[in-house]
Short mmCIF file of C-alpha atoms in Angstrom, two decimals:
data_model
loop_
_atom_site.label_atom_id
_atom_site.label_comp_id
_atom_site.label_asym_id
_atom_site.label_seq_id
_atom_site.Cartn_x
_atom_site.Cartn_y
_atom_site.Cartn_z
CA MET A 9 -0.02 -0.05 0.05
CA ASN A 10 1.73 3.30 -0.97
CA ASP A 11 1.67 6.68 1.20
CA VAL A 12 -1.35 8.02 -1.05
CA GLN A 13 -3.54 4.90 -0.05
CA LYS A 14 -2.47 4.96 3.52
CA ALA A 15 -3.54 8.51 3.81
CA SER A 16 -6.69 7.95 2.15
CA LEU A 17 -7.63 5.01 4.43
CA GLU A 18 -6.71 6.92 7.53
CA ARG A 19 -8.99 10.03 6.61
CA ALA A 20 -11.95 7.49 5.72
CA ILE A 21 -11.40 5.89 9.15
CA LYS A 22 -11.19 9.43 10.95
CA THR A 23 -14.26 10.54 8.94
CA LEU A 24 -16.33 7.26 9.83
CA SER A 25 -15.48 7.37 13.52
CA ALA A 26 -16.14 11.26 13.61
CA LEU A 27 -19.56 10.44 12.13
CA GLY A 28 -20.14 7.66 14.74
CA CYS A 29 -20.34 4.93 12.09
CA THR A 30 -19.80 1.35 12.66
CA PHE A 31 -17.51 0.04 10.25
CA ALA A 32 -14.93 -2.89 9.39
CA ILE A 33 -12.09 -2.52 6.98
CA VAL A 34 -9.55 -5.00 5.89
CA ASP A 35 -6.87 -3.13 3.98
CA SER A 36 -4.54 -4.64 1.41
CA THR A 37 -2.04 -5.86 4.03
CA LYS A 38 -4.87 -7.70 5.72
CA GLU A 39 -4.78 -5.47 8.84
CA LEU A 40 -8.21 -4.95 10.41
CA HIS A 41 -9.51 -1.59 11.03
CA GLY A 42 -13.10 -1.14 13.12
CA SER A 43 -15.09 -3.99 14.54
CA PRO A 44 -16.68 -6.52 12.36
CA LEU A 45 -18.44 -7.89 15.26
CA THR A 46 -20.22 -4.74 15.86
CA VAL A 47 -21.24 -4.39 12.31
CA LEU A 48 -22.67 -7.91 12.46
CA ASP A 49 -24.75 -6.87 15.39
CA GLU A 50 -25.78 -3.55 13.59
CA LEU A 51 -26.92 -5.69 10.53
CA GLY A 52 -28.78 -8.05 12.93
CA SER A 53 -26.82 -11.17 11.67
CA ILE A 54 -26.62 -14.25 13.55
CA TYR A 55 -22.84 -15.35 13.82
CA ALA A 56 -20.60 -17.12 15.96
CA VAL A 57 -16.73 -16.18 16.10
CA ILE A 58 -13.99 -17.32 18.33
CA ASP A 59 -10.97 -14.99 18.32
CA SER A 60 -7.36 -15.68 18.71
CA ALA A 61 -7.72 -15.41 22.66
CA GLY A 62 -10.44 -18.04 22.55
CA VAL A 63 -13.17 -15.66 23.66
CA ARG A 64 -16.45 -16.73 22.11
CA HIS A 65 -18.56 -13.79 20.38
CA GLY A 66 -21.89 -14.05 19.11
CA LEU A 67 -24.55 -16.97 19.48
CA VAL A 68 -23.24 -20.52 18.67
CA SER A 69 -26.53 -21.97 19.40
CA ALA A 70 -28.32 -19.58 16.88
CA VAL A 71 -25.95 -20.53 14.11
CA LEU A 72 -26.62 -24.15 14.86
CA GLU A 73 -30.45 -23.72 14.85
CA ARG A 74 -30.09 -21.89 11.54
CA MET A 75 -28.40 -24.73 10.32
CA GLU A 76 -31.07 -26.92 11.59
CA CYS A 77 -28.73 -29.04 13.86
CA ASN A 78 -29.58 -30.92 16.86
CA TYR A 79 -26.70 -29.92 19.58
CA VAL A 80 -25.84 -29.98 23.16
CA ILE A 81 -23.19 -27.43 24.46
CA THR A 82 -21.49 -28.27 27.77
CA THR A 83 -19.61 -25.26 29.14
CA LYS A 84 -16.58 -25.44 31.38
CA ASP A 85 -18.76 -25.22 34.62
CA GLY A 86 -21.32 -27.93 33.48
CA MET A 87 -24.09 -25.86 32.20
CA LYS A 88 -25.82 -27.39 29.37
CA TYR A 89 -27.36 -25.74 26.41
CA SER A 90 -29.45 -27.83 23.95
CA ASN A 91 -32.32 -28.00 21.53
CA THR A 92 -32.82 -31.48 22.16
CA ILE A 93 -33.25 -31.48 25.91
CA ASP A 94 -36.63 -30.60 27.19
CA LYS A 95 -36.28 -27.55 29.34
CA THR A 96 -39.57 -28.10 31.61
CA PRO A 97 -40.39 -31.78 32.02
CA GLU A 98 -44.03 -32.57 32.26
CA PRO A 99 -45.29 -32.74 36.06
CA PRO A 100 -46.32 -36.24 37.16
CA GLU A 101 -49.92 -36.90 37.05
CA LYS A 102 -51.69 -36.87 40.28
CA PRO A 103 -53.30 -40.15 41.14
CA LYS A 104 -57.19 -40.27 40.87
CA ARG A 105 -58.87 -39.72 44.00
CA GLU A 106 -60.21 -42.80 45.81
CA PHE A 107 -62.98 -40.91 47.56
CA PRO A 108 -64.67 -37.52 46.78
CA HIS A 109 -63.15 -34.52 48.15
CA GLY A 110 -64.19 -33.99 51.78
CA ASP A 111 -66.06 -37.24 52.13
CA THR A 112 -63.80 -38.71 54.57
CA ARG A 113 -63.41 -35.54 56.50
CA ALA A 114 -67.15 -35.12 56.66
CA TYR A 115 -67.41 -39.06 58.14
CA VAL A 116 -64.96 -38.38 60.71
CA ARG A 117 -66.33 -34.97 61.92
CA GLY A 118 -69.53 -36.51 63.02
CA PHE A 119 -67.68 -38.70 65.64
CA VAL A 120 -65.19 -35.96 66.95
CA ASN A 121 -67.08 -32.60 66.47
CA HIS A 122 -67.97 -32.39 70.18
CA ILE A 123 -65.20 -34.31 71.85
CA LYS A 124 -63.77 -32.76 75.10
CA ILE A 125 -60.27 -32.89 76.48
CA GLY A 126 -59.59 -36.31 77.91
CA ASP A 127 -62.37 -37.92 75.97
CA THR A 128 -61.98 -40.93 73.75
CA VAL A 129 -63.85 -42.05 70.64
CA SER A 130 -63.48 -45.26 68.39
CA ILE A 131 -64.16 -44.39 64.65
CA PRO A 132 -65.09 -47.53 62.60
CA ALA A 133 -62.78 -47.84 59.36
CA ASP A 134 -65.76 -49.06 57.26
CA LYS A 135 -65.13 -48.35 53.48
CA TYR A 136 -62.41 -45.79 54.02
CA GLY A 137 -59.62 -47.75 55.85
CA MET A 138 -57.89 -47.10 58.85
CA HIS A 139 -54.99 -45.24 57.16
CA ASN A 140 -57.57 -42.45 55.62
CA ILE A 141 -59.40 -42.39 58.81
CA GLN A 142 -56.33 -41.65 60.68
CA ASN A 143 -55.15 -38.88 58.36
CA SER A 144 -58.61 -37.19 58.43
CA VAL A 145 -58.71 -37.27 62.21
CA THR A 146 -55.35 -35.65 62.56
CA SER A 147 -55.91 -33.23 59.79
CA TRP A 148 -59.34 -32.05 61.50
CA PHE A 149 -57.80 -31.81 65.00
CA VAL A 150 -55.00 -29.68 63.70
CA SER A 151 -57.02 -27.36 61.71
CA THR A 152 -59.56 -27.05 64.55
CA TYR A 153 -57.55 -27.17 67.78
CA GLY A 154 -54.07 -26.89 66.64
CA LYS A 155 -50.94 -29.22 66.88
CA SER A 156 -50.64 -31.74 69.27
CA SER A 157 -54.28 -31.70 70.21
CA CYS A 158 -55.15 -35.48 69.84
CA THR A 159 -53.45 -38.78 69.76
CA THR A 160 -54.66 -41.81 67.56
CA PHE A 161 -54.22 -45.45 67.44
CA GLN A 162 -55.08 -48.06 64.69
CA ASN A 163 -56.94 -50.68 66.43
CA LYS A 164 -56.65 -53.68 64.15
CA THR A 165 -58.80 -56.11 66.18
CA THR A 166 -61.83 -53.75 66.02
CA ASN A 167 -60.90 -52.35 62.69
CA ALA A 168 -61.22 -48.87 63.91
CA VAL A 169 -59.19 -45.75 64.82
CA ASP A 170 -59.23 -44.94 68.57
CA VAL A 171 -58.83 -41.05 69.16
CA MET A 172 -58.21 -39.32 72.27
CA ARG A 173 -58.20 -35.38 72.82
CA ILE A 174 -55.32 -34.17 74.83
CA GLY A 175 -55.10 -30.51 73.96
#
């Protein structure tokens, strides 16, 4: 490049900089002037460049998606970026209720509604089962009288739940 060309290039770079333009020029000696990454950003281009220092610029994933590639990128710190891994797995389906909502609680309430401290009552398990009855009893007592307000026992000989109000 001769002196006239160098002076012309320098004048062009100064003018572009003074005007606030974004530019990237590679001269005949393959020297870079300006910022090609800024130019690509201004143009709204999708690009991925790794410079000589190993720094990544742009979106590698966007380039791969444009190329319709499936990919998984794992960074040094273990983070994974992918278009093949589901980001939000489907929540597990809740099991269907064995009894209608509030049915067991209404059954239990008939036995324990007016129980006084120190009184006991035996609630037949019937169709609900001892485990469901015991859960409903403790739930009802906690919501009505607070924690530590009753004690329960699964009486397998009578197929019933024995309840004693203690608080």
